[in-house]
């Protein structure tokens, strides 16, 4: 195996060598409270409470530090949210100022300064035709709202034929969040199957997945087959399709399953030709992750509804936005007595603090020339991934921009997976923690989702440690 040279975490961490940040008794009390009371997301708690929790105490730049004073490179941007590093001075200053000015005021009725400014800035940045911004608090609600908007848009359409449109087409293996509407358009059986009786029915179209579904065959051929299937599904519900919902370029939670911009453009065109709306979920791909501000730009697709969350606030506060076209928006206008209103809203909709953070994050994009700067980072990552791809147990690497999935397999020749009970992906990330790198796998796919602010040295560390840990862990399996 060719090793990637990498600096050590202790060389790069902005923190001094490990020494506890809290007295031993306080740490013990925290560990006890964590085990006794905290129920954690997507976590089998039986295994969790048996181990030692990683209790994060503070952060600087692209690094997190735990209560014992150990430093960790934040290799997945604190689950895909952080963009410019932690505690970025521009965002911190904006938040402090906002906190002294206005903490919260409802958007039901009144408006507020940051929410208004941010709406205009998002419309400026977004693909053409998206003119209206509806706020919420998470990726799940951003999608939930898009689905309800699309449904209501047609349900109250002034044209009788259009009111028949109530069918949603979504993709296999899609992930759009955990609320019931977003689960309905999701397609990951492990997360979603159990809730089937609670969900509305959607038509699932096969998403491209060349490595698992067309091993060794040309990607273009496989994508053409998927498009033909999509076309058949749409035709089977002729005149009844309300919207196509999909993650552009990369199905994140599915295990970083990528398709080409060409597929996205053609899928969107099929939906449009059938009179359906196009809903793009850029919760994960938005804000530079794929190398452009939004992934859909690479396909020249401007959706009717665009879902944003995760990176929108720079990864600092919960915030989401569903952007809509003027056509969709106008479908909700009418006399008060017509009740065409979008009856949806959350207590913290348009929270001024979250919106101030988002505005500051957009300032950082402009001031630091982030989208230009990351092109170099992306090229460096691509170089490292070529080395990683040569490892005998790396079956496939999928990447758009900085969003990367490295699939670790038992047999490279056939692409066959390791037995799931071996928890290979988990073992790799546990090993990476020992080297000061925090990542999180999806099954046996090692996900790299570094902050846009990751330095060259830090990227070398991230990739070097990942390769070394893959090699060590599969080596130990014998
Ligand atoms: C994470 C994610 C969501 C859900 O966002 P939450 O903020 O966790 O509710 C929706 N869609 C995509 C593509 C995501 O990656």
Tab-separated table of C-alpha atoms and ligand atoms in Angstrom:
chain	number	residue	atom	x	y	z
A	1	UNK	CA	0.000	0.000	0.000
A	2	UNK	CA	1.198	3.517	-0.813
A	3	UNK	CA	0.819	5.526	2.361
A	4	UNK	CA	-0.219	9.155	2.275
A	5	UNK	CA	2.201	11.254	4.280
A	6	UNK	CA	0.332	13.069	6.992
A	7	UNK	CA	1.173	15.447	9.794
A	8	UNK	CA	0.031	14.455	13.275
A	9	UNK	CA	-3.051	15.900	14.928
A	10	UNK	CA	-0.949	17.262	17.791
A	11	UNK	CA	1.163	19.272	15.327
A	12	UNK	CA	-1.868	20.875	13.706
A	13	UNK	CA	-4.313	21.309	16.558
A	14	UNK	CA	-4.646	24.923	17.720
A	15	UNK	CA	-4.974	23.614	21.284
A	16	UNK	CA	-2.088	22.910	23.679
A	17	UNK	CA	-1.245	19.277	24.559
A	18	UNK	CA	-4.049	17.442	26.296
A	19	UNK	CA	-4.843	18.340	29.845
A	20	UNK	CA	-8.334	18.070	31.360
A	21	UNK	CA	-10.526	21.144	30.991
A	22	UNK	CA	-12.699	20.221	33.943
A	23	UNK	CA	-12.067	18.667	37.360
A	24	UNK	CA	-12.281	14.851	37.365
A	25	UNK	CA	-15.424	14.867	39.538
A	26	UNK	CA	-17.221	17.209	37.155
A	27	UNK	CA	-16.337	15.023	34.183
A	28	UNK	CA	-17.618	11.975	36.050
A	29	UNK	CA	-20.878	13.792	36.832
A	30	UNK	CA	-21.305	14.720	33.157
A	31	UNK	CA	-20.621	11.170	32.045
A	32	UNK	CA	-23.184	9.928	34.529
A	33	UNK	CA	-25.833	12.439	33.430
A	34	UNK	CA	-25.164	11.593	29.788
A	35	UNK	CA	-25.652	7.872	30.380
A	36	UNK	CA	-28.631	8.378	32.676
A	37	UNK	CA	-30.638	10.958	30.728
A	38	UNK	CA	-29.540	11.761	27.198
A	39	UNK	CA	-31.254	9.818	24.416
A	40	UNK	CA	-29.166	10.367	21.336
A	41	UNK	CA	-30.157	10.587	17.668
A	42	UNK	CA	-29.582	7.572	15.388
A	43	UNK	CA	-27.848	5.758	18.248
A	44	UNK	CA	-28.359	2.277	19.681
A	45	UNK	CA	-28.321	3.367	23.290
A	46	UNK	CA	-27.612	-0.124	24.671
A	47	UNK	CA	-24.166	-0.038	23.117
A	48	UNK	CA	-23.717	3.649	23.769
A	49	UNK	CA	-24.172	3.580	27.522
A	50	UNK	CA	-21.622	0.796	27.786
A	51	UNK	CA	-18.894	3.018	26.305
A	52	UNK	CA	-17.280	6.312	27.275
A	53	UNK	CA	-18.980	9.366	25.785
A	54	UNK	CA	-16.988	11.911	23.853
A	55	UNK	CA	-17.983	15.133	25.594
A	56	UNK	CA	-17.116	18.128	23.449
A	57	UNK	CA	-16.044	21.137	25.504
A	58	UNK	CA	-14.928	23.756	23.014
A	59	UNK	CA	-13.784	24.356	19.464
A	60	UNK	CA	-11.445	26.494	17.397
A	61	UNK	CA	-11.165	26.574	13.627
A	62	UNK	CA	-11.699	23.097	12.229
A	63	UNK	CA	-11.000	21.465	15.589
A	64	UNK	CA	-13.089	20.252	18.499
A	65	UNK	CA	-11.749	19.582	21.974
A	66	UNK	CA	-13.243	17.261	24.577
A	67	UNK	CA	-13.388	17.660	28.344
A	68	UNK	CA	-10.173	15.678	28.705
A	69	UNK	CA	-8.399	18.204	26.485
A	70	UNK	CA	-8.073	15.873	23.493
A	71	UNK	CA	-8.203	17.561	20.057
A	72	UNK	CA	-10.116	16.221	17.070
A	73	UNK	CA	-10.162	17.435	13.500
A	74	UNK	CA	-13.831	17.902	12.564
A	75	UNK	CA	-13.754	15.724	9.441
A	76	UNK	CA	-17.520	15.742	8.825
A	77	UNK	CA	-18.236	19.389	9.671
A	78	UNK	CA	-20.193	18.394	12.798
A	79	UNK	CA	-22.491	16.281	10.647
A	80	UNK	CA	-22.398	18.360	7.477
A	81	UNK	CA	-23.319	21.729	8.942
A	82	UNK	CA	-20.130	23.680	9.612
A	83	UNK	CA	-18.690	25.682	6.719
A	84	UNK	CA	-16.066	28.172	7.860
A	85	UNK	CA	-14.675	26.486	10.966
A	86	UNK	CA	-16.017	26.783	14.490
A	87	UNK	CA	-16.478	30.120	16.237
A	88	UNK	CA	-15.579	32.070	13.110
A	89	UNK	CA	-14.957	35.656	14.280
A	90	UNK	CA	-17.281	37.206	11.678
A	91	UNK	CA	-20.192	34.983	12.705
A	92	UNK	CA	-19.438	35.312	16.424
A	93	UNK	CA	-19.366	39.126	16.155
A	94	UNK	CA	-22.620	39.216	14.190
A	95	UNK	CA	-24.313	36.967	16.732
A	96	UNK	CA	-23.106	38.991	19.708
A	97	UNK	CA	-24.378	42.169	18.105
A	98	UNK	CA	-27.715	40.567	17.234
A	99	UNK	CA	-28.055	39.216	20.766
A	100	UNK	CA	-27.743	42.751	22.124
A	101	UNK	CA	-30.301	43.996	19.584
A	102	UNK	CA	-33.140	41.506	19.180
A	103	UNK	CA	-33.223	37.920	20.407
A	104	UNK	CA	-36.485	36.751	18.873
A	105	UNK	CA	-39.727	38.090	17.511
A	106	UNK	CA	-42.400	36.139	15.724
A	107	UNK	CA	-42.650	36.189	11.945
A	108	UNK	CA	-46.404	35.556	12.190
A	109	UNK	CA	-47.474	39.127	11.540
A	110	UNK	CA	-44.385	41.263	12.152
A	111	UNK	CA	-41.119	40.819	10.344
A	112	UNK	CA	-37.560	41.394	11.561
A	113	UNK	CA	-34.412	42.909	10.120
A	114	UNK	CA	-32.098	39.869	9.680
A	115	UNK	CA	-34.872	37.599	8.327
A	116	UNK	CA	-35.814	40.218	5.750
A	117	UNK	CA	-32.231	40.916	4.680
A	118	UNK	CA	-31.438	37.232	4.465
A	119	UNK	CA	-34.471	36.515	2.269
A	120	UNK	CA	-33.214	39.057	-0.271
A	121	UNK	CA	-29.652	37.687	-0.110
A	122	UNK	CA	-30.809	34.084	-0.616
A	123	UNK	CA	-32.925	35.048	-3.613
A	124	UNK	CA	-29.882	36.831	-5.084
A	125	UNK	CA	-27.731	33.722	-4.660
A	126	UNK	CA	-30.257	31.089	-5.680
A	127	UNK	CA	-30.902	29.879	-9.221
A	128	UNK	CA	-33.080	32.137	-11.352
A	129	UNK	CA	-36.793	32.132	-10.741
A	130	UNK	CA	-36.727	31.426	-7.005
A	131	UNK	CA	-38.130	34.616	-5.522
A	132	UNK	CA	-39.778	33.700	-2.218
A	133	UNK	CA	-38.252	32.437	1.033
A	134	UNK	CA	-40.163	30.460	3.667
A	135	UNK	CA	-38.173	29.825	6.850
A	136	UNK	CA	-38.140	26.896	9.224
A	137	UNK	CA	-35.616	25.186	11.470
A	138	UNK	CA	-34.278	21.946	10.001
A	139	UNK	CA	-33.725	20.113	6.774
A	140	UNK	CA	-36.692	17.883	7.549
A	141	UNK	CA	-39.049	20.839	7.871
A	142	UNK	CA	-37.604	22.494	4.748
A	143	UNK	CA	-38.635	19.391	2.782
A	144	UNK	CA	-41.920	18.941	4.664
A	145	UNK	CA	-42.813	22.500	3.676
A	146	UNK	CA	-41.842	22.011	0.021
A	147	UNK	CA	-44.023	18.892	-0.160
A	148	UNK	CA	-46.991	20.647	1.456
A	149	UNK	CA	-46.541	23.673	-0.806
A	150	UNK	CA	-46.466	21.529	-3.934
A	151	UNK	CA	-49.519	19.591	-2.771
A	152	UNK	CA	-51.543	22.668	-1.850
A	153	UNK	CA	-50.448	24.537	-4.974
A	154	UNK	CA	-52.178	21.936	-7.125
A	155	UNK	CA	-55.020	21.146	-4.707
A	156	UNK	CA	-56.243	24.732	-4.970
A	157	UNK	CA	-55.308	25.288	-8.600
A	158	UNK	CA	-57.826	27.353	-10.558
A	159	UNK	CA	-57.600	24.923	-13.477
A	160	UNK	CA	-59.662	21.739	-12.872
A	161	UNK	CA	-57.224	19.417	-14.661
A	162	UNK	CA	-54.308	20.637	-12.562
A	163	UNK	CA	-56.135	19.824	-9.338
A	164	UNK	CA	-55.689	16.132	-10.149
A	165	UNK	CA	-51.973	16.404	-9.447
A	166	UNK	CA	-51.372	14.786	-6.067
A	167	UNK	CA	-48.697	12.171	-6.805
A	168	UNK	CA	-45.119	12.633	-5.655
A	169	UNK	CA	-42.220	10.907	-7.343
A	170	UNK	CA	-39.135	10.435	-5.200
A	171	UNK	CA	-35.988	8.393	-5.565
A	172	UNK	CA	-34.934	5.051	-4.146
A	173	UNK	CA	-32.446	5.473	-1.309
A	174	UNK	CA	-33.393	9.123	-0.888
A	175	UNK	CA	-33.060	10.805	2.471
A	176	UNK	CA	-35.009	13.984	3.104
A	177	UNK	CA	-35.263	14.042	6.900
A	178	UNK	CA	-37.150	12.393	9.732
A	179	UNK	CA	-40.569	14.052	9.961
A	180	UNK	CA	-43.395	12.000	8.463
A	181	UNK	CA	-43.763	14.037	5.270
A	182	UNK	CA	-40.045	13.990	4.574
A	183	UNK	CA	-39.922	10.288	5.466
A	184	UNK	CA	-42.732	9.697	2.940
A	185	UNK	CA	-40.507	10.976	0.147
A	186	UNK	CA	-37.519	9.122	1.617
A	187	UNK	CA	-36.372	5.734	0.431
A	188	UNK	CA	-34.009	4.213	2.974
A	189	UNK	CA	-35.832	1.109	4.200
A	190	UNK	CA	-33.804	0.769	7.390
A	191	UNK	CA	-34.956	4.203	8.566
A	192	UNK	CA	-38.333	4.401	6.868
A	193	UNK	CA	-40.006	0.979	6.437
A	194	UNK	CA	-41.410	0.679	9.951
A	195	UNK	CA	-43.408	3.881	9.615
A	196	UNK	CA	-45.051	2.854	6.336
A	197	UNK	CA	-48.629	2.878	7.737
A	198	UNK	CA	-48.151	6.481	8.836
A	199	UNK	CA	-46.829	7.723	5.503
A	200	UNK	CA	-48.461	8.941	2.311
A	201	UNK	CA	-47.735	6.876	-0.740
A	202	UNK	CA	-45.184	8.077	-3.247
A	203	UNK	CA	-43.907	6.668	-6.512
A	204	UNK	CA	-40.288	5.598	-6.205
A	205	UNK	CA	-38.059	5.983	-9.234
A	206	UNK	CA	-34.710	4.185	-9.275
A	207	UNK	CA	-31.825	6.513	-8.441
A	208	UNK	CA	-28.562	5.870	-10.255
A	209	UNK	CA	-26.251	3.715	-8.177
A	210	UNK	CA	-23.732	2.310	-10.642
A	211	UNK	CA	-21.461	0.641	-8.093
A	212	UNK	CA	-24.215	-1.419	-6.474
A	213	UNK	CA	-26.697	-1.811	-9.303
A	214	UNK	CA	-24.575	-1.839	-12.455
A	215	UNK	CA	-21.173	-3.065	-11.302
A	216	UNK	CA	-18.580	-2.728	-14.024
A	217	UNK	CA	-20.997	-1.264	-16.566
A	218	UNK	CA	-20.774	2.226	-18.070
A	219	UNK	CA	-22.349	4.903	-15.876
A	220	UNK	CA	-24.022	6.577	-18.855
A	221	UNK	CA	-25.814	3.347	-19.786
A	222	UNK	CA	-27.048	2.829	-16.207
A	223	UNK	CA	-28.237	6.420	-15.883
A	224	UNK	CA	-30.085	6.124	-19.204
A	225	UNK	CA	-31.919	3.071	-17.830
A	226	UNK	CA	-32.845	4.992	-14.674
A	227	UNK	CA	-34.161	7.869	-16.790
A	228	UNK	CA	-36.228	5.474	-18.888
A	229	UNK	CA	-37.720	4.056	-15.661
A	230	UNK	CA	-38.479	7.544	-14.407
A	231	UNK	CA	-40.157	8.367	-17.690
A	232	UNK	CA	-42.307	5.210	-17.435
A	233	UNK	CA	-43.341	6.053	-13.856
A	234	UNK	CA	-44.294	9.561	-14.878
A	235	UNK	CA	-46.231	8.309	-17.908
A	236	UNK	CA	-48.105	5.783	-15.750
A	237	UNK	CA	-49.440	8.723	-13.718
A	238	UNK	CA	-49.977	11.007	-16.650
A	239	UNK	CA	-51.362	14.369	-15.595
A	240	UNK	CA	-51.335	13.388	-11.931
A	241	UNK	CA	-47.723	14.022	-10.922
A	242	UNK	CA	-47.386	17.010	-8.599
A	243	UNK	CA	-43.626	16.976	-8.123
A	244	UNK	CA	-40.357	15.155	-8.509
A	245	UNK	CA	-38.365	15.356	-5.271
A	246	UNK	CA	-34.654	14.587	-5.240
A	247	UNK	CA	-31.216	15.316	-3.827
A	248	UNK	CA	-29.178	16.866	-6.642
A	249	UNK	CA	-25.858	15.210	-7.616
A	250	UNK	CA	-25.369	13.300	-4.358
A	251	UNK	CA	-27.667	11.160	-2.242
A	252	UNK	CA	-25.928	11.860	1.045
A	253	UNK	CA	-27.341	9.612	3.754
A	254	UNK	CA	-27.703	6.756	1.257
A	255	UNK	CA	-23.905	6.475	1.418
A	256	UNK	CA	-22.790	9.298	-0.873
A	257	UNK	CA	-24.389	7.818	-3.987
A	258	UNK	CA	-23.593	10.133	-6.882
A	259	UNK	CA	-25.152	10.850	-10.245
A	260	UNK	CA	-23.986	13.126	-13.037
A	261	UNK	CA	-25.209	16.664	-13.704
A	262	UNK	CA	-26.517	15.264	-16.988
A	263	UNK	CA	-28.809	12.845	-15.135
A	264	UNK	CA	-30.120	15.637	-12.934
A	265	UNK	CA	-30.796	17.879	-15.932
A	266	UNK	CA	-32.642	15.122	-17.798
A	267	UNK	CA	-34.659	13.988	-14.772
A	268	UNK	CA	-35.756	17.563	-14.107
A	269	UNK	CA	-36.683	17.996	-17.769
A	270	UNK	CA	-38.832	14.834	-17.720
A	271	UNK	CA	-40.727	16.145	-14.700
A	272	UNK	CA	-41.195	19.590	-16.215
A	273	UNK	CA	-42.341	18.182	-19.548
A	274	UNK	CA	-45.022	16.274	-17.647
A	275	UNK	CA	-46.188	19.479	-15.973
A	276	UNK	CA	-44.806	18.562	-12.548
A	277	UNK	CA	-42.838	20.767	-10.179
A	278	UNK	CA	-39.181	20.059	-9.437
A	279	UNK	CA	-38.256	20.031	-5.748
A	280	UNK	CA	-34.538	19.898	-5.011
A	281	UNK	CA	-33.288	19.076	-1.544
A	282	UNK	CA	-29.963	20.873	-1.203
A	283	UNK	CA	-29.921	20.503	2.570
A	284	UNK	CA	-26.608	18.632	2.341
A	285	UNK	CA	-25.261	19.788	-1.028
A	286	UNK	CA	-25.971	23.505	-0.632
A	287	UNK	CA	-23.531	26.248	0.332
A	288	UNK	CA	-20.421	25.149	-1.499
A	289	UNK	CA	-20.134	21.493	-0.544
A	290	UNK	CA	-20.095	20.302	-4.145
A	291	UNK	CA	-17.781	23.092	-5.315
A	292	UNK	CA	-20.491	25.525	-6.408
A	293	UNK	CA	-22.864	27.458	-4.153
A	294	UNK	CA	-25.653	25.029	-5.074
A	295	UNK	CA	-25.254	21.642	-6.733
A	296	UNK	CA	-28.075	22.255	-9.214
A	297	UNK	CA	-26.044	25.050	-10.847
A	298	UNK	CA	-23.766	22.362	-12.290
A	299	UNK	CA	-26.699	20.897	-14.181
A	300	UNK	CA	-28.213	24.221	-15.169
A	301	UNK	CA	-31.380	23.266	-13.286
A	302	UNK	CA	-33.442	25.885	-11.469
A	303	UNK	CA	-36.044	24.084	-9.342
A	304	UNK	CA	-39.527	25.340	-8.480
A	305	UNK	CA	-38.842	24.629	-4.811
A	306	UNK	CA	-35.390	24.540	-3.217
A	307	UNK	CA	-34.790	23.172	0.296
A	308	UNK	CA	-31.887	24.590	2.296
A	309	UNK	CA	-30.690	23.913	5.843
A	310	UNK	CA	-27.516	22.383	7.355
A	311	UNK	CA	-24.862	24.872	6.117
A	312	UNK	CA	-27.210	27.844	5.847
A	313	UNK	CA	-26.206	29.357	9.207
A	314	UNK	CA	-22.570	28.369	8.808
A	315	UNK	CA	-23.385	25.436	11.087
A	316	UNK	CA	-24.031	27.627	14.092
A	317	UNK	CA	-27.782	27.718	14.736
A	318	UNK	CA	-30.774	25.734	13.482
A	319	UNK	CA	-32.216	27.402	10.409
A	320	UNK	CA	-33.805	26.262	7.171
A	321	UNK	CA	-35.381	27.868	4.160
A	322	UNK	CA	-37.674	26.633	1.412
A	323	UNK	CA	-37.340	28.842	-1.638
A	324	UNK	CA	-40.255	29.003	-4.058
A	325	UNK	CA	-40.829	30.344	-7.536
A	326	UNK	CA	-43.200	33.234	-8.146
A	327	UNK	CA	-45.567	30.840	-9.921
A	328	UNK	CA	-45.884	28.623	-6.834
A	329	UNK	CA	-46.203	31.651	-4.570
A	330	UNK	CA	-48.949	33.200	-6.678
A	331	UNK	CA	-50.963	30.005	-6.376
A	332	UNK	CA	-51.466	30.896	-2.707
A	333	UNK	CA	-52.772	34.416	-3.316
A	334	UNK	CA	-56.447	35.281	-3.164
A	335	UNK	CA	-59.169	36.896	-1.115
A	336	UNK	CA	-59.010	36.163	2.595
A	337	UNK	CA	-62.292	34.274	2.300
A	338	UNK	CA	-60.791	31.864	-0.251
A	339	UNK	CA	-58.473	30.351	2.402
A	340	UNK	CA	-55.626	29.843	-0.044
A	341	UNK	CA	-53.154	30.753	2.719
A	342	UNK	CA	-50.247	28.410	3.431
A	343	UNK	CA	-51.303	27.360	6.911
A	344	UNK	CA	-47.879	26.415	8.190
A	345	UNK	CA	-45.359	28.040	10.529
A	346	UNK	CA	-43.126	27.326	13.490
A	347	UNK	CA	-42.643	29.238	16.726
A	348	UNK	CA	-39.086	30.200	15.818
A	349	UNK	CA	-39.655	30.807	12.104
A	350	UNK	CA	-37.196	33.461	10.914
A	351	UNK	CA	-35.342	33.641	14.224
A	352	UNK	CA	-33.189	36.800	14.100
A	353	UNK	CA	-30.130	35.169	15.692
A	354	UNK	CA	-30.074	32.299	13.215
A	355	UNK	CA	-30.670	34.698	10.323
A	356	UNK	CA	-27.875	36.992	11.552
A	357	UNK	CA	-25.530	33.993	11.613
A	358	UNK	CA	-26.600	33.100	8.075
A	359	UNK	CA	-25.981	36.649	6.847
A	360	UNK	CA	-22.530	36.616	8.458
A	361	UNK	CA	-21.798	33.253	6.838
A	362	UNK	CA	-22.649	34.722	3.431
A	363	UNK	CA	-20.334	37.668	4.255
A	364	UNK	CA	-17.538	35.163	4.903
A	365	UNK	CA	-18.172	33.551	1.500
A	366	UNK	CA	-17.693	36.958	-0.145
A	367	UNK	CA	-14.875	38.348	2.033
A	368	UNK	CA	-12.734	35.218	1.917
A	369	UNK	CA	-13.511	34.262	-1.671
A	370	UNK	CA	-14.529	30.858	-0.321
A	371	UNK	CA	-15.874	29.381	-3.557
A	372	UNK	CA	-12.611	30.240	-5.361
A	373	UNK	CA	-10.431	29.078	-2.503
A	374	UNK	CA	-12.020	25.646	-2.199
A	375	UNK	CA	-11.200	24.785	-5.814
A	376	UNK	CA	-7.611	24.223	-4.647
A	377	UNK	CA	-8.809	22.185	-1.675
A	378	UNK	CA	-10.958	20.056	-3.964
A	379	UNK	CA	-8.025	19.398	-6.320
A	380	UNK	CA	-5.815	18.382	-3.401
A	381	UNK	CA	-8.532	16.064	-2.079
A	382	UNK	CA	-8.939	14.492	-5.527
A	383	UNK	CA	-5.200	13.763	-5.585
A	384	UNK	CA	-5.306	12.070	-2.171
A	385	UNK	CA	-8.349	10.037	-3.183
A	386	UNK	CA	-6.466	8.607	-6.160
A	387	UNK	CA	-4.004	7.093	-3.701
A	388	UNK	CA	-6.790	5.864	-1.411
A	389	UNK	CA	-8.632	4.327	-4.392
A	390	UNK	CA	-5.651	2.060	-5.049
A	391	UNK	CA	-6.069	0.325	-1.679
A	392	UNK	CA	-7.129	-3.317	-2.210
A	393	UNK	CA	-10.179	-2.885	0.045
A	394	UNK	CA	-11.437	0.396	-1.355
A	395	UNK	CA	-14.134	-0.560	-3.829
A	396	UNK	CA	-15.453	2.792	-4.912
A	397	UNK	CA	-14.996	6.473	-4.229
A	398	UNK	CA	-17.797	8.897	-4.997
A	399	UNK	CA	-17.257	12.611	-4.800
A	400	UNK	CA	-18.741	15.927	-5.831
A	401	UNK	CA	-16.613	18.833	-4.651
A	402	UNK	CA	-15.673	18.106	-1.053
A	403	UNK	CA	-18.535	15.633	-0.410
A	404	UNK	CA	-16.895	12.226	-0.452
A	405	UNK	CA	-17.817	8.613	0.207
A	406	UNK	CA	-15.111	5.948	0.356
A	407	UNK	CA	-16.667	2.485	0.173
A	408	UNK	CA	-14.662	-0.201	1.942
A	409	UNK	CA	-15.306	-3.698	0.594
A	410	UNK	CA	-14.250	-7.271	1.270
A	411	UNK	CA	-13.514	-8.024	-2.376
A	412	UNK	CA	-12.535	-5.303	-4.798
A	413	UNK	CA	-12.895	-7.555	-7.846
A	414	UNK	CA	-16.588	-8.207	-7.243
A	415	UNK	CA	-17.475	-5.256	-5.012
A	416	UNK	CA	-18.825	-7.610	-2.353
A	417	UNK	CA	-19.292	-6.081	1.070
A	418	UNK	CA	-17.981	-7.115	4.459
A	419	UNK	CA	-20.437	-8.868	6.759
A	420	UNK	CA	-22.374	-6.055	8.433
A	421	UNK	CA	-21.842	-7.521	11.900
A	422	UNK	CA	-18.113	-6.820	11.549
A	423	UNK	CA	-18.976	-3.089	11.755
A	424	UNK	CA	-16.011	-2.258	9.542
A	425	UNK	CA	-17.052	1.365	9.008
A	426	UNK	CA	-17.460	1.898	12.736
A	427	UNK	CA	-14.127	0.307	13.517
A	428	UNK	CA	-12.430	2.611	11.054
A	429	UNK	CA	-13.838	5.745	12.619
A	430	UNK	CA	-13.056	4.510	16.137
A	431	UNK	CA	-9.461	4.022	15.017
A	432	UNK	CA	-9.403	7.459	13.382
A	433	UNK	CA	-10.385	9.030	16.714
A	434	UNK	CA	-7.216	7.600	18.223
A	435	UNK	CA	-5.358	9.654	15.621
A	436	UNK	CA	-7.290	12.824	16.418
A	437	UNK	CA	-9.711	12.703	13.491
A	438	UNK	CA	-13.468	12.746	13.959
A	439	UNK	CA	-15.514	11.223	11.147
A	440	UNK	CA	-18.752	9.240	10.892
A	441	UNK	CA	-19.429	6.381	8.491
A	442	UNK	CA	-22.587	5.344	6.650
A	443	UNK	CA	-22.356	1.568	6.907
A	444	UNK	CA	-18.973	0.717	5.382
A	445	UNK	CA	-18.792	4.009	3.526
A	446	UNK	CA	-16.310	6.363	5.161
A	447	UNK	CA	-17.717	9.856	4.705
A	448	UNK	CA	-15.450	12.859	4.332
A	449	UNK	CA	-17.273	16.169	4.556
A	450	UNK	CA	-14.643	18.618	5.753
A	451	UNK	CA	-15.481	22.241	6.512
A	452	UNK	CA	-14.879	24.481	3.491
A	453	UNK	CA	-12.189	26.102	5.651
A	454	UNK	CA	-10.054	22.965	5.979
A	455	UNK	CA	-6.371	23.770	5.396
A	456	UNK	CA	-4.053	21.774	3.152
A	457	UNK	CA	-2.240	20.309	6.166
A	458	UNK	CA	-5.508	19.351	7.797
A	459	UNK	CA	-6.703	17.705	4.599
A	460	UNK	CA	-3.455	15.728	4.458
A	461	UNK	CA	-4.059	14.609	8.034
A	462	UNK	CA	-7.672	13.637	7.304
A	463	UNK	CA	-6.869	11.591	4.201
A	464	UNK	CA	-3.682	10.107	5.593
A	465	UNK	CA	-5.406	8.906	8.750
A	466	UNK	CA	-8.370	7.505	6.834
A	467	UNK	CA	-6.146	5.453	4.536
A	468	UNK	CA	-4.049	4.195	7.424
A	469	UNK	CA	-7.118	3.228	9.468
A	470	UNK	CA	-8.766	1.414	6.555
A	471	UNK	CA	-5.562	-0.548	6.072
A	472	UNK	CA	-5.133	-1.357	9.779
A	473	UNK	CA	-8.742	-2.352	10.363
A	474	UNK	CA	-9.112	-4.633	7.353
A	475	UNK	CA	-5.642	-6.035	8.094
A	476	UNK	CA	-6.772	-7.049	11.569
A	477	UNK	CA	-9.803	-8.874	10.140
A	478	UNK	CA	-7.335	-11.275	8.536
B	1	LIG	C1	-29.672	16.021	6.774
B	1	LIG	C2	-30.589	16.051	5.637
B	1	LIG	C3	-31.942	16.350	5.802
B	1	LIG	C4	-32.561	16.547	7.155
B	1	LIG	O1	-32.053	17.688	7.798
B	1	LIG	P1	-32.249	17.831	9.379
B	1	LIG	O2	-31.770	19.209	9.654
B	1	LIG	O3	-31.387	16.775	10.006
B	1	LIG	O4	-33.683	17.635	9.671
B	1	LIG	C5	-32.740	16.436	4.679
B	1	LIG	N1	-32.236	16.234	3.466
B	1	LIG	C6	-30.951	15.946	3.256
B	1	LIG	C7	-30.450	15.749	1.861
B	1	LIG	C8	-30.077	15.825	4.333
B	1	LIG	O5	-28.793	15.485	4.140
